[in-house]
Short mmCIF file of N, CA and C in Angstrom, two decimals:
data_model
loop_
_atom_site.label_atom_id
_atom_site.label_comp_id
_atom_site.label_asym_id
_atom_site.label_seq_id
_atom_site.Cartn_x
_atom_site.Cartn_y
_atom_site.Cartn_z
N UNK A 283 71.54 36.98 157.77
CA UNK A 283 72.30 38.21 157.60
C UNK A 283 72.82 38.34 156.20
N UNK A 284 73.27 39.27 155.87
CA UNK A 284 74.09 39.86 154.87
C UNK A 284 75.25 39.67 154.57
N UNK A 285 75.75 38.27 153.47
CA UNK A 285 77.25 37.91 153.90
C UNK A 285 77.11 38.12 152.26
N UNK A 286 78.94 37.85 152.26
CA UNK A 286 79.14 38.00 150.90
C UNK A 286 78.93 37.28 149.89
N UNK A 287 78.25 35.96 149.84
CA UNK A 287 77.54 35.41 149.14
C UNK A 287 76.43 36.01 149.12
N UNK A 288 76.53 36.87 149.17
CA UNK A 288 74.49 37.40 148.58
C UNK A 288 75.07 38.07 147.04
N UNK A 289 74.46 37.90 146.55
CA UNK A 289 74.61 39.05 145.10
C UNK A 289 74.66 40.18 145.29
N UNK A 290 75.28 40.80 144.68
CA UNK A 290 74.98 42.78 144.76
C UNK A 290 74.01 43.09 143.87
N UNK A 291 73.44 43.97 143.46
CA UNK A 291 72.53 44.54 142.97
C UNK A 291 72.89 44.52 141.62
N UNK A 292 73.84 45.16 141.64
CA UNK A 292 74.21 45.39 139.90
C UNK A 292 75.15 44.32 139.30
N UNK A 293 75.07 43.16 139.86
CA UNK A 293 75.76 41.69 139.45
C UNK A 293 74.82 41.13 138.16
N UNK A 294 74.90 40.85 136.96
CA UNK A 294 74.23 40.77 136.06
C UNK A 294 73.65 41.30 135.01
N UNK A 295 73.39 42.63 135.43
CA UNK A 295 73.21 43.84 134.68
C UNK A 295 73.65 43.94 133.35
N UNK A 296 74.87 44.07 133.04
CA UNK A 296 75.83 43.88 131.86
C UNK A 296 75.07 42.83 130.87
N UNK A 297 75.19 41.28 131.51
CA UNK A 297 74.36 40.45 130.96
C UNK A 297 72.81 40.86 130.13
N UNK A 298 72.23 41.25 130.86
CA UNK A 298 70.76 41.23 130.20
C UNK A 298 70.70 42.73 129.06
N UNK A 299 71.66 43.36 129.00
CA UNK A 299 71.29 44.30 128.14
C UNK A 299 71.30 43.52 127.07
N UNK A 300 70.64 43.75 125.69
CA UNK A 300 70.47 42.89 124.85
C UNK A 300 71.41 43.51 123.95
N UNK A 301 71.94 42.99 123.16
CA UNK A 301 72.88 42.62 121.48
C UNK A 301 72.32 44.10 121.35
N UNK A 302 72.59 45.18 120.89
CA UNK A 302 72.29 46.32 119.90
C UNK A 302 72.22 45.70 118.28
N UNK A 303 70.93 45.88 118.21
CA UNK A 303 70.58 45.33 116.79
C UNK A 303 70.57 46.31 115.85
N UNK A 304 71.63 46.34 114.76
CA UNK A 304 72.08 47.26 113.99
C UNK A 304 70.80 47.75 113.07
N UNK A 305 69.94 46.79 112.57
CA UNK A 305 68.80 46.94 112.30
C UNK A 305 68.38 47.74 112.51
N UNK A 306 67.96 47.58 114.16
CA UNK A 306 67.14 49.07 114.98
C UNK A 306 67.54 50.17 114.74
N UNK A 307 68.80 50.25 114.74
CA UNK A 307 69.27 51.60 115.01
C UNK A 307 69.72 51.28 113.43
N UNK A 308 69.09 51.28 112.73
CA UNK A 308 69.48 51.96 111.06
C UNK A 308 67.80 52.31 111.06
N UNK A 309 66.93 51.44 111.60
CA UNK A 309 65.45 51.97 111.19
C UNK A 309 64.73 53.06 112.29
N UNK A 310 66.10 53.15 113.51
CA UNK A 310 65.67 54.41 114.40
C UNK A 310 65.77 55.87 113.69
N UNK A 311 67.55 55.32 113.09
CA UNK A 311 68.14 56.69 112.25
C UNK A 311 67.20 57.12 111.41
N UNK A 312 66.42 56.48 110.53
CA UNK A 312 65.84 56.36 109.59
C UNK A 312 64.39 57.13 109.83
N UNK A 313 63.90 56.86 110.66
CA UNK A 313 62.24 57.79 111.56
C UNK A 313 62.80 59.01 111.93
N UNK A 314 63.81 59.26 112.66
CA UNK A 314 64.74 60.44 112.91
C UNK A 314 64.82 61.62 112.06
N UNK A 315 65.64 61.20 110.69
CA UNK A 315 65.38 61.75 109.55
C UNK A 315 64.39 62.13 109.32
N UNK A 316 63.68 60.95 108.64
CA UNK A 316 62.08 61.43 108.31
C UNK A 316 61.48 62.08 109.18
N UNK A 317 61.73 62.26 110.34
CA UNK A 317 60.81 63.44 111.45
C UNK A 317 61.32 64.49 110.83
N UNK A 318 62.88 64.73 110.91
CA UNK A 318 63.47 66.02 111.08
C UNK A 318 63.34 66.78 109.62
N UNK A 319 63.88 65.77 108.55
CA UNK A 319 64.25 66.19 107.12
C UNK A 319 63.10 67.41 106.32
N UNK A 320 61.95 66.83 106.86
CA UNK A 320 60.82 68.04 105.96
C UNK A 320 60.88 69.44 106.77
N UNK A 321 60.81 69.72 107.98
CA UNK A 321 61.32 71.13 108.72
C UNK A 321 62.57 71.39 108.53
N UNK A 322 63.78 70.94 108.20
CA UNK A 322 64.66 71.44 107.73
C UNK A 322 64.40 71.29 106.92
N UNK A 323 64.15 70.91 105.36
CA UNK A 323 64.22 71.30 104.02
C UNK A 323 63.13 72.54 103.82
N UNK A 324 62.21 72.81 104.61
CA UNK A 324 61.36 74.07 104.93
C UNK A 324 62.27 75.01 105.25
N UNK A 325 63.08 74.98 106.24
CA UNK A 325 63.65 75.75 106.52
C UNK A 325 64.93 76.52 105.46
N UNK A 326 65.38 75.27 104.83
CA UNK A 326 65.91 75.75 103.73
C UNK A 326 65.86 76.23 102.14
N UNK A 327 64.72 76.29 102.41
CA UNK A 327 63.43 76.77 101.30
C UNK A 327 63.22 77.80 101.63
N UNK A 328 63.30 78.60 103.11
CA UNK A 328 62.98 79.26 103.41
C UNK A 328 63.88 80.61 103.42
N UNK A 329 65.28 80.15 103.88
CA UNK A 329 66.68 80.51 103.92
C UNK A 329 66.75 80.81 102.41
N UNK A 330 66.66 80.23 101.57
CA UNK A 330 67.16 80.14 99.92
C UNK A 330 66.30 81.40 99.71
N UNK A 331 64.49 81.68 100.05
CA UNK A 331 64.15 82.53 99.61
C UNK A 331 64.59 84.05 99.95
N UNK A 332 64.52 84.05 101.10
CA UNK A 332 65.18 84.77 101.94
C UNK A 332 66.22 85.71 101.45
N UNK A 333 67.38 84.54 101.16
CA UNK A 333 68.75 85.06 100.76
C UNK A 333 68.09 86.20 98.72
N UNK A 334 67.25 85.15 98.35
CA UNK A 334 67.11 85.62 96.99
C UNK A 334 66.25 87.29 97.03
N UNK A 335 65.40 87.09 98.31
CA UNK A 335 64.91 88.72 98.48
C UNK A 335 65.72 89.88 98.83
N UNK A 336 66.97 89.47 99.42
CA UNK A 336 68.01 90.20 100.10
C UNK A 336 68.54 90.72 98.85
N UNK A 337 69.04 89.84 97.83
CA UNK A 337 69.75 89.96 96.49
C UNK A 337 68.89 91.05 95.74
N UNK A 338 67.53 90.95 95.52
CA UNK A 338 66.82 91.43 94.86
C UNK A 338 66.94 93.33 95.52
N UNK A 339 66.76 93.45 96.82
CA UNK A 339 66.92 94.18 97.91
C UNK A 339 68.07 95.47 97.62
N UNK A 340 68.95 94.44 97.47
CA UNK A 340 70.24 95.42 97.37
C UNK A 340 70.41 95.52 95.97
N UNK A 341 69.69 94.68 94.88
CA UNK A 341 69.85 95.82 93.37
C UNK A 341 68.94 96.47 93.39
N UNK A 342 68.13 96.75 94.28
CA UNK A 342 66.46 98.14 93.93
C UNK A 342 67.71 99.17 94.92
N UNK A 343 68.08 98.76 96.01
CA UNK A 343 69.10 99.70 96.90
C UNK A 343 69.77 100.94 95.95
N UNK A 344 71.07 99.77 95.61
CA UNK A 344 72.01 100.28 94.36
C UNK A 344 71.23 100.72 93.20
N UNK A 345 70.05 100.85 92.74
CA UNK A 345 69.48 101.46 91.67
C UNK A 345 68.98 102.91 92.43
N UNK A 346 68.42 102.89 93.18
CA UNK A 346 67.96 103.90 93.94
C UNK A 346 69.01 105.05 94.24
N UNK A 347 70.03 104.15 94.77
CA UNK A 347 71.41 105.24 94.97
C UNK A 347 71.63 105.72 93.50
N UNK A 348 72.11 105.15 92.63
CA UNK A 348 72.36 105.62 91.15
C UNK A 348 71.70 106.51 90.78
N UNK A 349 70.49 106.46 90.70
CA UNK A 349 68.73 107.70 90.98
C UNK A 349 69.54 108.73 91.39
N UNK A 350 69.85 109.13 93.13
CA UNK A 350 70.12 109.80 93.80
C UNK A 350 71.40 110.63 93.06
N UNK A 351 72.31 109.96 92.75
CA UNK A 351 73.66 110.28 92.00
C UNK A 351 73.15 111.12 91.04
N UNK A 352 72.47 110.81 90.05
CA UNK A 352 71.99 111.02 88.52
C UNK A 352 71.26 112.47 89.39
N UNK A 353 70.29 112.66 90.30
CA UNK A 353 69.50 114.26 91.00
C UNK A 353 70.76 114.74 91.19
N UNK A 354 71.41 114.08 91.97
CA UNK A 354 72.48 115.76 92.80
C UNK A 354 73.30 116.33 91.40
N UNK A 355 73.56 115.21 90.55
CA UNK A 355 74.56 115.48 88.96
C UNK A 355 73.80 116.46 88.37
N UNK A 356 72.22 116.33 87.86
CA UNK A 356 71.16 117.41 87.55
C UNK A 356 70.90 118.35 88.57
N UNK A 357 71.15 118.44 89.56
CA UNK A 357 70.76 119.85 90.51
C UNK A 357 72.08 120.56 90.57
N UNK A 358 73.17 119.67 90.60
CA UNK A 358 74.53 120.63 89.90
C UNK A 358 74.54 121.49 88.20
N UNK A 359 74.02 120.89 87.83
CA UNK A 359 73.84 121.23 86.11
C UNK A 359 72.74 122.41 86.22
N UNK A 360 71.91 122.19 86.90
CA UNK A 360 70.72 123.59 87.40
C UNK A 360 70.87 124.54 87.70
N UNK A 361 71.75 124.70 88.43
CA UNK A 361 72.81 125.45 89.17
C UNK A 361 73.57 126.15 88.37
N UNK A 362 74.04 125.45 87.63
CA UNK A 362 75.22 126.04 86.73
C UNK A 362 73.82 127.12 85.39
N UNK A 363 73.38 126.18 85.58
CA UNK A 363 72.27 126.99 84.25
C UNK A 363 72.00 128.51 85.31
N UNK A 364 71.61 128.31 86.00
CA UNK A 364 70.89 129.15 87.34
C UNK A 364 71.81 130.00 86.80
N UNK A 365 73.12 129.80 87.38
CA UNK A 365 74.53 131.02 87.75
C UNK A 365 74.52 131.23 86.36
N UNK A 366 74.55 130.44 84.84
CA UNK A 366 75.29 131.01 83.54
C UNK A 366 74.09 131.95 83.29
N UNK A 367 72.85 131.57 83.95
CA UNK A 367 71.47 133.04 83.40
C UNK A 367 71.67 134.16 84.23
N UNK A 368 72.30 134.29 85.19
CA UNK A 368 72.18 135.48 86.12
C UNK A 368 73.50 136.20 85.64
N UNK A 369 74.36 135.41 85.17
CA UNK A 369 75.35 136.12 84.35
C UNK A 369 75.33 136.69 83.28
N UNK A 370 74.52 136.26 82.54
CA UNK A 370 74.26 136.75 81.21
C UNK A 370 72.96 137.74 81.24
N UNK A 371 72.28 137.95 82.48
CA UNK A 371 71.56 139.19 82.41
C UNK A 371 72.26 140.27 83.52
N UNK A 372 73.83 140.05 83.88
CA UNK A 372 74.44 141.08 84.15
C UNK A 372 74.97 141.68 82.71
N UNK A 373 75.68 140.72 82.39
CA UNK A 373 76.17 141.22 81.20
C UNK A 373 75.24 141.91 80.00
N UNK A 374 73.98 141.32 79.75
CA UNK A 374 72.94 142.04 79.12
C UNK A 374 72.83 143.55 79.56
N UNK A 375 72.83 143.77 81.34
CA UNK A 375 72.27 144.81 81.77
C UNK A 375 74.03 146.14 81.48
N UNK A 376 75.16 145.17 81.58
CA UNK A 376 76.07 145.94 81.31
C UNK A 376 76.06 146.73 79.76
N UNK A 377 75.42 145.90 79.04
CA UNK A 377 75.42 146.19 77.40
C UNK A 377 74.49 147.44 77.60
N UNK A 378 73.52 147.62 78.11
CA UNK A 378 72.08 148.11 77.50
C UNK A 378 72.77 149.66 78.10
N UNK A 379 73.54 149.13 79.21
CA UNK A 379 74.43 150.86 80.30
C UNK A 379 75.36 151.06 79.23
N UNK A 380 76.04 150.27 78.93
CA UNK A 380 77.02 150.95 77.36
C UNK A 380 76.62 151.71 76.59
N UNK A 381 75.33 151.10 75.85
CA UNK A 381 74.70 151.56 74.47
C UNK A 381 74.05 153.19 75.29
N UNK A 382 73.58 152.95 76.39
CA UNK A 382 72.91 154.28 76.81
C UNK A 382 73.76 155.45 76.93
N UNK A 383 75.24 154.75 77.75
CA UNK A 383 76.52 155.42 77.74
C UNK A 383 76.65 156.39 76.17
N UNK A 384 76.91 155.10 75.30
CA UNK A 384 77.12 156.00 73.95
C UNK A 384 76.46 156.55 73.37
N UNK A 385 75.06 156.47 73.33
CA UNK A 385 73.84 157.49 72.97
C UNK A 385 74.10 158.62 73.57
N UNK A 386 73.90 158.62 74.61
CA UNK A 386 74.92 160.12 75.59
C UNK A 386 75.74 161.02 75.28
N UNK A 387 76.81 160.20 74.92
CA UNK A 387 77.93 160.67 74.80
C UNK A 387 77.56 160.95 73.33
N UNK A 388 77.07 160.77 72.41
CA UNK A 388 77.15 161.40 70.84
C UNK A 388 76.22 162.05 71.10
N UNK A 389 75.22 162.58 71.50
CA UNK A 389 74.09 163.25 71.84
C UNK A 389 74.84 164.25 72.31
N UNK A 390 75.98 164.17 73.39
CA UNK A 390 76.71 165.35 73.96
C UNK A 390 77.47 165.92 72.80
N UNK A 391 78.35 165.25 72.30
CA UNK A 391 79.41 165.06 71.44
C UNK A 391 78.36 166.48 69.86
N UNK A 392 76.99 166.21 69.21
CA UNK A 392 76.57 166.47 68.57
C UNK A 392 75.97 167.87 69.28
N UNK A 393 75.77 168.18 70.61
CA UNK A 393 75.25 169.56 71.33
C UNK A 393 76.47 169.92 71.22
N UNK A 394 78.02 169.67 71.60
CA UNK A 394 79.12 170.33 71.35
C UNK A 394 79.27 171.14 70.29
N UNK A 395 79.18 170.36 69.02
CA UNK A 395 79.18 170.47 67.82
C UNK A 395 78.81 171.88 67.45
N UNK A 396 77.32 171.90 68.03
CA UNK A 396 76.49 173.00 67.62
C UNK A 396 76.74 174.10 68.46
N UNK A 397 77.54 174.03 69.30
CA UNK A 397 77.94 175.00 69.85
C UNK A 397 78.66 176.27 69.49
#
């Protein structure tokens, strides 16, 4: 039968695990790295470029906007040319009704005369 002099199962256990050999686990760490280290330094090669296209990105952005600024500043200035020419061929057309005005009027002024 089953008395308490029998061993238990997990009586010894503790024992046979072996010493952790610092060794190992500096030359485990060590393969670890070297697995991992070249896909992350890819990756951060990758990240670095990345970030440097973004940079590049947003000064063509901000140049582009400046562009945009510099059109609407010249389509305001167009404008103004636009409105100062349509003004100045009222005022032309007001002159040319004057001068016709006063041709008129001395033309009348000179039939008076001879009256």
């Amino acid at each position: 039968g089953v008395g308490p002099s029998d061993a238990s199962p997990d009586e010894g256990v503790v024992e046979d695990l072996p010493l952790i050999d610092e060794r190992a686990v500096e030359q485990l760490t060590e393969g670890l790295i070297s697995h991992y280290l070249p896909d992350l330094q890819r990756s951060k090669s990758a990240l670095q470029e990345l970030t440097q296209n973004q940079v590049v990105l947003l000064e063509t952005l901000e140049q582009e906007i400046s562009k945009f600024k510099e059109c609407n500043s010249i389509l305001d200035i167009n404008a103004l040319f636009s409105e100062a020419k349509h003004y100045h061929n009222k005022l032309v057309n007001i002159r040319n009704e004057m001068m016709m005005l006063h041709e008129k009027t001395s033309k009348l002024k000179v039939s008076v005369i001879n009256i």
